[in-house]
């Protein structure tokens, strides 16, 4: 059995916003400590390739191999830069927990699967460090949906609070973990987070996102479009459930809404996210005493205010617990690498199993 004393684990991932690679270093002893966190942008051409695949949902086998390699190289380059910047040595790092770039997620098909691009062999070879990867397909094989993957990690971080809590992550897709007072927990996707707002900004306004929701805050919600979007069958499914850009992409936005001003469009899309998030929160039989928010969406003041209007529960940033709101998911993959390396099974729908596949460095 490996010895983790004075060792660190690297966690790395790229979310549904596919803007770059998050990398963190954690130590796991009596508790989980974040040592350092950084984000690295994808090269513009690579990001455009990823966007084209996700938005068009078409990819040849040859193009997949190329993209899988390029994304693997981008992860390896980011991790190596992170290691150098923070004066780590490869010998200090026990493993890298790699959640690649999601290109397609289909947990409910006849043959459920999730495509995570970013070849772990390339990462392991170029970094000289063992890699644990393919968490989502392991999760699916154990009866889960491959997303969200972080509930057990959230439980590890917050279960000692002895109060019902809900941890809300607002990335491209929004998801939550509910923790009760008896050590039970479960997680689910809510629906879109920043995905639709960001997609609109990038395609029509040539900006990456609506900073702080400043454009949306002067808009008027277009209720017919809002109602049409909320009629999607995903919102009628019971928790737990998962989703991604295969549903919530630019094509999801109604044509009648796209005829409105950018202010009205973004206000309506923010309201959609706020409603699907608040419905998920209110669906709990025992309401949480507090909602702890993490993820990039926490920076959208207009969105956070919209969520507050829909719920009567205290909202808090995970930063109030001494954690970086944007580092939580990367930390989770570092922790899951540790769990896999030490052969600690995780619970998926009452099934226990090891998540992830180990790729040894040469």
Tab-separated table of C-alpha atoms in Angstrom:
chain	number	residue	atom	x	y	z
A	1	UNK	CA	0.000	0.000	0.000
A	2	UNK	CA	1.474	3.418	-0.921
A	3	UNK	CA	2.364	5.935	1.780
A	4	UNK	CA	0.925	9.432	1.228
A	5	UNK	CA	2.859	11.147	4.035
A	6	UNK	CA	4.283	14.469	2.754
A	7	UNK	CA	3.057	13.583	-0.743
A	8	UNK	CA	0.713	15.556	-2.921
A	9	UNK	CA	-1.914	14.695	-5.509
A	10	UNK	CA	-2.600	16.704	-8.635
A	11	UNK	CA	-6.208	17.208	-9.685
A	12	UNK	CA	-6.965	18.504	-13.159
A	13	UNK	CA	-10.047	18.971	-15.293
A	14	UNK	CA	-11.713	21.048	-17.976
A	15	UNK	CA	-15.393	21.763	-17.514
A	16	UNK	CA	-18.328	22.173	-19.843
A	17	UNK	CA	-17.210	25.739	-20.583
A	18	UNK	CA	-14.135	24.184	-22.290
A	19	UNK	CA	-12.099	27.375	-21.845
A	20	UNK	CA	-8.989	25.740	-20.434
A	21	UNK	CA	-7.398	23.420	-17.898
A	22	UNK	CA	-7.725	23.742	-14.109
A	23	UNK	CA	-4.860	22.266	-12.086
A	24	UNK	CA	-4.507	21.980	-8.322
A	25	UNK	CA	-2.254	20.303	-5.781
A	26	UNK	CA	-3.739	18.863	-2.594
A	27	UNK	CA	-2.499	16.956	0.412
A	28	UNK	CA	-4.729	14.349	2.045
A	29	UNK	CA	-3.960	13.405	5.620
A	30	UNK	CA	-6.358	14.072	8.502
A	31	UNK	CA	-8.105	16.499	6.196
A	32	UNK	CA	-7.959	17.681	2.604
A	33	UNK	CA	-5.771	20.751	2.113
A	34	UNK	CA	-5.506	22.823	-1.053
A	35	UNK	CA	-1.844	23.653	-1.626
A	36	UNK	CA	-2.149	25.603	-4.876
A	37	UNK	CA	-4.553	26.158	-7.765
A	38	UNK	CA	-4.096	27.601	-11.268
A	39	UNK	CA	-5.966	27.779	-14.566
A	40	UNK	CA	-4.401	27.566	-18.009
A	41	UNK	CA	-6.137	28.639	-21.215
A	42	UNK	CA	-6.510	26.270	-24.137
A	43	UNK	CA	-4.739	27.482	-27.313
A	44	UNK	CA	-7.397	29.394	-29.310
A	45	UNK	CA	-7.325	26.942	-32.250
A	46	UNK	CA	-7.784	23.961	-29.933
A	47	UNK	CA	-10.634	25.627	-28.082
A	48	UNK	CA	-12.325	26.331	-31.418
A	49	UNK	CA	-11.923	22.673	-32.427
A	50	UNK	CA	-13.493	21.526	-29.156
A	51	UNK	CA	-16.348	24.014	-29.516
A	52	UNK	CA	-17.058	22.852	-33.083
A	53	UNK	CA	-17.248	19.209	-32.003
A	54	UNK	CA	-19.487	19.885	-29.009
A	55	UNK	CA	-21.807	22.259	-30.866
A	56	UNK	CA	-22.117	20.170	-34.060
A	57	UNK	CA	-21.958	16.764	-32.322
A	58	UNK	CA	-20.048	15.272	-35.260
A	59	UNK	CA	-16.526	13.819	-35.133
A	60	UNK	CA	-14.726	11.363	-37.433
A	61	UNK	CA	-12.499	8.672	-35.956
A	62	UNK	CA	-9.399	10.334	-37.411
A	63	UNK	CA	-10.381	13.716	-35.978
A	64	UNK	CA	-11.106	12.122	-32.599
A	65	UNK	CA	-7.611	10.643	-32.394
A	66	UNK	CA	-6.123	14.028	-33.300
A	67	UNK	CA	-8.268	15.886	-30.776
A	68	UNK	CA	-7.658	13.316	-28.038
A	69	UNK	CA	-3.913	13.754	-28.572
A	70	UNK	CA	-3.999	17.556	-28.675
A	71	UNK	CA	-6.083	17.767	-25.502
A	72	UNK	CA	-3.738	15.294	-23.786
A	73	UNK	CA	-0.795	17.505	-24.762
A	74	UNK	CA	-2.601	20.606	-23.458
A	75	UNK	CA	-3.206	18.893	-20.106
A	76	UNK	CA	0.410	17.702	-19.896
A	77	UNK	CA	1.759	21.164	-20.754
A	78	UNK	CA	-0.493	22.790	-18.128
A	79	UNK	CA	0.471	20.287	-15.425
A	80	UNK	CA	4.191	20.640	-16.161
A	81	UNK	CA	3.922	24.445	-16.049
A	82	UNK	CA	2.050	24.191	-12.741
A	83	UNK	CA	4.698	21.866	-11.274
A	84	UNK	CA	7.526	24.230	-12.290
A	85	UNK	CA	5.723	27.374	-11.104
A	86	UNK	CA	5.155	25.862	-7.663
A	87	UNK	CA	8.565	24.209	-7.267
A	88	UNK	CA	7.251	20.651	-7.050
A	89	UNK	CA	9.272	17.661	-8.128
A	90	UNK	CA	7.712	14.675	-9.855
A	91	UNK	CA	8.837	12.504	-6.923
A	92	UNK	CA	6.621	14.518	-4.554
A	93	UNK	CA	3.491	13.781	-6.577
A	94	UNK	CA	1.815	10.430	-6.005
A	95	UNK	CA	-0.621	10.658	-8.904
A	96	UNK	CA	-2.551	12.918	-11.220
A	97	UNK	CA	-6.352	12.700	-11.137
A	98	UNK	CA	-7.332	13.481	-14.729
A	99	UNK	CA	-10.860	14.344	-15.767
A	100	UNK	CA	-10.501	15.068	-19.457
A	101	UNK	CA	-12.605	17.233	-21.716
A	102	UNK	CA	-16.175	15.955	-22.060
A	103	UNK	CA	-17.065	15.708	-25.751
A	104	UNK	CA	-20.194	13.598	-25.446
A	105	UNK	CA	-22.163	12.294	-22.484
A	106	UNK	CA	-24.833	9.621	-22.940
A	107	UNK	CA	-25.535	7.784	-19.662
A	108	UNK	CA	-29.046	6.648	-20.602
A	109	UNK	CA	-28.530	5.051	-24.012
A	110	UNK	CA	-28.653	1.349	-24.810
A	111	UNK	CA	-24.879	1.329	-24.369
A	112	UNK	CA	-24.241	4.188	-21.898
A	113	UNK	CA	-20.902	5.967	-22.142
A	114	UNK	CA	-19.105	9.279	-21.698
A	115	UNK	CA	-16.333	10.453	-24.040
A	116	UNK	CA	-13.528	12.160	-22.107
A	117	UNK	CA	-10.828	13.446	-24.454
A	118	UNK	CA	-7.254	13.857	-23.241
A	119	UNK	CA	-5.141	10.712	-23.604
A	120	UNK	CA	-3.892	9.709	-20.113
A	121	UNK	CA	-0.912	7.875	-21.680
A	122	UNK	CA	0.285	11.170	-23.174
A	123	UNK	CA	-0.157	12.962	-19.837
A	124	UNK	CA	1.625	10.218	-17.897
A	125	UNK	CA	4.523	9.978	-20.373
A	126	UNK	CA	5.087	13.735	-20.661
A	127	UNK	CA	4.759	14.436	-16.939
A	128	UNK	CA	6.520	11.322	-15.653
A	129	UNK	CA	3.738	10.765	-13.112
A	130	UNK	CA	1.095	8.031	-12.731
A	131	UNK	CA	-2.351	9.114	-13.946
A	132	UNK	CA	-5.798	8.028	-12.740
A	133	UNK	CA	-8.500	8.731	-15.335
A	134	UNK	CA	-11.808	7.623	-16.884
A	135	UNK	CA	-13.792	8.242	-13.704
A	136	UNK	CA	-17.067	8.872	-15.525
A	137	UNK	CA	-17.274	5.536	-17.322
A	138	UNK	CA	-16.380	3.729	-14.086
A	139	UNK	CA	-19.234	5.617	-12.422
A	140	UNK	CA	-21.638	4.586	-15.205
A	141	UNK	CA	-20.617	0.911	-14.922
A	142	UNK	CA	-21.488	1.033	-11.214
A	143	UNK	CA	-25.017	2.223	-12.030
A	144	UNK	CA	-24.491	5.983	-11.907
A	145	UNK	CA	-24.744	8.558	-14.663
A	146	UNK	CA	-21.101	9.601	-14.769
A	147	UNK	CA	-22.046	13.010	-13.389
A	148	UNK	CA	-21.887	14.704	-11.074
A	149	UNK	CA	-18.820	12.929	-9.688
A	150	UNK	CA	-18.132	15.149	-6.687
A	151	UNK	CA	-20.830	14.275	-4.058
A	152	UNK	CA	-18.608	11.941	-2.025
A	153	UNK	CA	-15.843	14.548	-2.088
A	154	UNK	CA	-18.319	17.199	-0.905
A	155	UNK	CA	-19.327	14.808	1.857
A	156	UNK	CA	-15.673	14.437	2.836
A	157	UNK	CA	-15.290	18.230	3.028
A	158	UNK	CA	-18.522	19.223	4.754
A	159	UNK	CA	-20.086	16.238	6.570
A	160	UNK	CA	-18.801	17.362	9.968
A	161	UNK	CA	-21.066	20.399	9.890
A	162	UNK	CA	-23.937	18.300	11.381
A	163	UNK	CA	-26.577	20.323	9.597
A	164	UNK	CA	-28.414	19.717	6.314
A	165	UNK	CA	-26.383	21.391	3.573
A	166	UNK	CA	-26.584	21.727	-0.178
A	167	UNK	CA	-23.398	22.389	-2.135
A	168	UNK	CA	-24.231	24.053	-5.446
A	169	UNK	CA	-21.697	24.070	-8.278
A	170	UNK	CA	-22.412	26.476	-11.122
A	171	UNK	CA	-20.137	25.690	-14.046
A	172	UNK	CA	-21.286	25.279	-17.629
A	173	UNK	CA	-23.823	22.875	-16.154
A	174	UNK	CA	-25.195	23.376	-12.638
A	175	UNK	CA	-25.189	20.503	-10.153
A	176	UNK	CA	-25.638	19.967	-6.439
A	177	UNK	CA	-24.813	17.664	-3.554
A	178	UNK	CA	-27.270	17.318	-0.694
A	179	UNK	CA	-25.911	16.287	2.720
A	180	UNK	CA	-28.236	15.328	5.573
A	181	UNK	CA	-27.348	15.129	9.260
A	182	UNK	CA	-26.965	11.327	9.279
A	183	UNK	CA	-24.062	11.016	6.881
A	184	UNK	CA	-26.237	10.400	3.804
A	185	UNK	CA	-25.642	12.292	0.588
A	186	UNK	CA	-26.542	12.303	-3.075
A	187	UNK	CA	-25.920	14.541	-6.078
A	188	UNK	CA	-27.528	15.488	-9.352
A	189	UNK	CA	-27.296	17.911	-12.231
A	190	UNK	CA	-29.857	20.718	-12.205
A	191	UNK	CA	-29.590	21.877	-15.815
A	192	UNK	CA	-27.695	24.725	-17.462
A	193	UNK	CA	-25.346	26.833	-15.399
A	194	UNK	CA	-23.318	29.296	-17.455
A	195	UNK	CA	-23.495	27.207	-20.632
A	196	UNK	CA	-26.258	29.012	-22.514
A	197	UNK	CA	-25.265	32.507	-21.381
A	198	UNK	CA	-21.640	31.934	-22.361
A	199	UNK	CA	-22.551	30.324	-25.690
A	200	UNK	CA	-24.679	33.336	-26.615
A	201	UNK	CA	-21.971	35.819	-25.580
A	202	UNK	CA	-19.308	34.002	-27.585
A	203	UNK	CA	-21.361	33.515	-30.742
A	204	UNK	CA	-23.222	36.824	-30.941
A	205	UNK	CA	-21.326	39.351	-28.807
A	206	UNK	CA	-17.727	38.169	-29.340
A	207	UNK	CA	-17.054	38.184	-25.594
A	208	UNK	CA	-16.354	35.129	-23.407
A	209	UNK	CA	-19.147	35.795	-20.897
A	210	UNK	CA	-21.381	38.434	-19.346
A	211	UNK	CA	-19.065	39.758	-16.625
A	212	UNK	CA	-20.935	39.920	-13.306
A	213	UNK	CA	-24.189	39.746	-15.287
A	214	UNK	CA	-23.883	43.449	-16.144
A	215	UNK	CA	-25.634	43.042	-19.510
A	216	UNK	CA	-28.390	40.812	-18.164
A	217	UNK	CA	-29.234	43.090	-15.242
A	218	UNK	CA	-30.722	45.737	-17.551
A	219	UNK	CA	-32.796	43.233	-19.533
A	220	UNK	CA	-36.425	42.107	-19.361
A	221	UNK	CA	-37.243	38.404	-19.100
A	222	UNK	CA	-39.069	37.059	-22.160
A	223	UNK	CA	-41.549	34.708	-20.505
A	224	UNK	CA	-42.792	32.865	-23.636
A	225	UNK	CA	-39.209	31.790	-24.399
A	226	UNK	CA	-38.568	30.972	-20.773
A	227	UNK	CA	-41.651	28.754	-20.654
A	228	UNK	CA	-40.631	27.018	-23.881
A	229	UNK	CA	-37.174	26.194	-22.519
A	230	UNK	CA	-38.576	24.978	-19.195
A	231	UNK	CA	-40.889	22.590	-21.075
A	232	UNK	CA	-37.883	20.471	-22.098
A	233	UNK	CA	-38.252	16.887	-20.892
A	234	UNK	CA	-34.983	17.068	-18.903
A	235	UNK	CA	-36.637	19.313	-16.329
A	236	UNK	CA	-39.405	16.767	-15.739
A	237	UNK	CA	-36.958	14.014	-14.820
A	238	UNK	CA	-36.482	13.208	-11.170
A	239	UNK	CA	-33.154	13.533	-9.402
A	240	UNK	CA	-30.545	12.148	-9.729
A	241	UNK	CA	-29.978	12.967	-13.380
A	242	UNK	CA	-27.157	14.269	-15.551
A	243	UNK	CA	-26.841	16.374	-18.667
A	244	UNK	CA	-24.389	18.402	-20.724
A	245	UNK	CA	-23.808	20.405	-23.875
A	246	UNK	CA	-25.503	17.715	-25.960
A	247	UNK	CA	-28.760	19.359	-24.780
A	248	UNK	CA	-27.830	22.786	-23.473
A	249	UNK	CA	-26.001	24.329	-26.407
A	250	UNK	CA	-26.655	27.370	-28.602
A	251	UNK	CA	-29.344	25.456	-30.518
A	252	UNK	CA	-31.397	25.174	-27.323
A	253	UNK	CA	-32.122	28.918	-27.280
A	254	UNK	CA	-35.505	29.611	-28.958
A	255	UNK	CA	-35.361	31.554	-32.222
A	256	UNK	CA	-37.960	33.999	-30.929
A	257	UNK	CA	-35.673	34.831	-28.009
A	258	UNK	CA	-32.679	35.418	-30.298
A	259	UNK	CA	-34.660	38.236	-31.965
A	260	UNK	CA	-34.663	40.186	-28.696
A	261	UNK	CA	-31.952	42.532	-27.405
A	262	UNK	CA	-28.831	41.011	-25.891
A	263	UNK	CA	-29.920	42.401	-22.511
A	264	UNK	CA	-33.272	40.577	-22.669
A	265	UNK	CA	-31.702	37.365	-23.973
A	266	UNK	CA	-29.138	37.163	-21.178
A	267	UNK	CA	-31.694	38.132	-18.535
A	268	UNK	CA	-33.947	35.291	-19.734
A	269	UNK	CA	-31.121	32.747	-19.832
A	270	UNK	CA	-29.989	33.745	-16.335
A	271	UNK	CA	-33.553	33.317	-15.107
A	272	UNK	CA	-33.675	29.838	-16.660
A	273	UNK	CA	-30.575	28.827	-14.696
A	274	UNK	CA	-31.929	30.403	-11.510
A	275	UNK	CA	-35.232	28.545	-11.823
A	276	UNK	CA	-33.731	25.096	-12.517
A	277	UNK	CA	-31.286	25.591	-9.627
A	278	UNK	CA	-33.969	26.783	-7.202
A	279	UNK	CA	-36.305	23.907	-8.157
A	280	UNK	CA	-33.527	21.445	-7.346
A	281	UNK	CA	-32.940	23.103	-3.987
A	282	UNK	CA	-36.626	23.182	-3.101
A	283	UNK	CA	-37.109	19.526	-4.108
A	284	UNK	CA	-35.354	18.267	-0.964
A	285	UNK	CA	-37.719	16.775	1.628
A	286	UNK	CA	-35.725	18.385	4.428
A	287	UNK	CA	-34.626	21.846	3.245
A	288	UNK	CA	-30.944	22.620	3.693
A	289	UNK	CA	-30.045	25.196	6.319
A	290	UNK	CA	-27.479	26.673	3.978
A	291	UNK	CA	-26.558	26.554	0.295
A	292	UNK	CA	-22.799	26.688	-0.311
A	293	UNK	CA	-21.915	27.886	-3.817
A	294	UNK	CA	-18.814	27.125	-5.871
A	295	UNK	CA	-17.847	27.262	-9.540
A	296	UNK	CA	-17.425	30.109	-12.008
A	297	UNK	CA	-21.094	31.119	-11.836
A	298	UNK	CA	-20.495	32.566	-8.386
A	299	UNK	CA	-18.963	35.598	-10.141
A	300	UNK	CA	-22.250	36.400	-11.907
A	301	UNK	CA	-23.851	38.744	-9.377
A	302	UNK	CA	-27.072	39.013	-11.369
A	303	UNK	CA	-27.477	35.231	-11.466
A	304	UNK	CA	-26.776	34.828	-7.740
A	305	UNK	CA	-29.319	37.555	-6.934
A	306	UNK	CA	-31.872	35.777	-9.156
A	307	UNK	CA	-31.324	32.511	-7.247
A	308	UNK	CA	-31.742	34.358	-3.937
A	309	UNK	CA	-35.137	35.668	-5.097
A	310	UNK	CA	-36.369	32.121	-5.713
A	311	UNK	CA	-35.256	30.555	-2.441
A	312	UNK	CA	-35.469	31.646	1.191
A	313	UNK	CA	-32.295	29.893	2.314
A	314	UNK	CA	-28.951	31.368	3.298
A	315	UNK	CA	-26.416	31.419	0.458
A	316	UNK	CA	-22.696	31.320	1.184
A	317	UNK	CA	-19.599	31.154	-0.975
A	318	UNK	CA	-17.318	28.191	-0.384
A	319	UNK	CA	-14.634	30.853	0.142
A	320	UNK	CA	-16.216	31.443	3.553
A	321	UNK	CA	-14.939	27.942	4.373
A	322	UNK	CA	-11.412	28.856	3.293
A	323	UNK	CA	-11.637	27.242	-0.157
A	324	UNK	CA	-11.254	28.665	-3.661
A	325	UNK	CA	-14.689	28.484	-5.379
A	326	UNK	CA	-13.105	27.582	-8.715
A	327	UNK	CA	-10.768	24.902	-7.328
A	328	UNK	CA	-13.343	22.505	-5.851
A	329	UNK	CA	-13.840	20.243	-8.877
A	330	UNK	CA	-10.117	19.949	-9.611
A	331	UNK	CA	-9.562	19.148	-5.924
A	332	UNK	CA	-12.173	16.396	-6.183
A	333	UNK	CA	-10.239	14.646	-8.965
A	334	UNK	CA	-7.018	14.844	-6.965
A	335	UNK	CA	-8.854	13.248	-4.039
A	336	UNK	CA	-10.389	10.572	-6.275
A	337	UNK	CA	-6.911	9.718	-7.569
A	338	UNK	CA	-5.851	9.173	-3.966
A	339	UNK	CA	-8.897	6.970	-3.319
A	340	UNK	CA	-8.143	4.854	-6.392
A	341	UNK	CA	-4.463	4.532	-5.573
A	342	UNK	CA	-5.261	3.375	-2.027
A	343	UNK	CA	-8.029	1.083	-3.344
A	344	UNK	CA	-10.740	2.878	-1.381
A	345	UNK	CA	-14.065	2.171	-3.135
A	346	UNK	CA	-16.613	4.935	-3.630
A	347	UNK	CA	-20.375	4.516	-3.323
A	348	UNK	CA	-22.480	4.841	-6.485
A	349	UNK	CA	-26.210	4.186	-6.049
A	350	UNK	CA	-25.522	1.856	-3.107
A	351	UNK	CA	-22.925	-0.002	-5.201
A	352	UNK	CA	-19.307	0.164	-4.097
A	353	UNK	CA	-16.401	0.132	-6.511
A	354	UNK	CA	-13.117	1.672	-7.551
A	355	UNK	CA	-13.462	4.711	-9.792
A	356	UNK	CA	-10.837	5.357	-12.422
A	357	UNK	CA	-8.125	3.534	-14.346
A	358	UNK	CA	-4.435	3.836	-13.458
A	359	UNK	CA	-1.929	4.600	-16.236
A	360	UNK	CA	1.627	4.046	-14.997
A	361	UNK	CA	4.400	6.432	-16.001
A	362	UNK	CA	7.364	4.934	-17.785
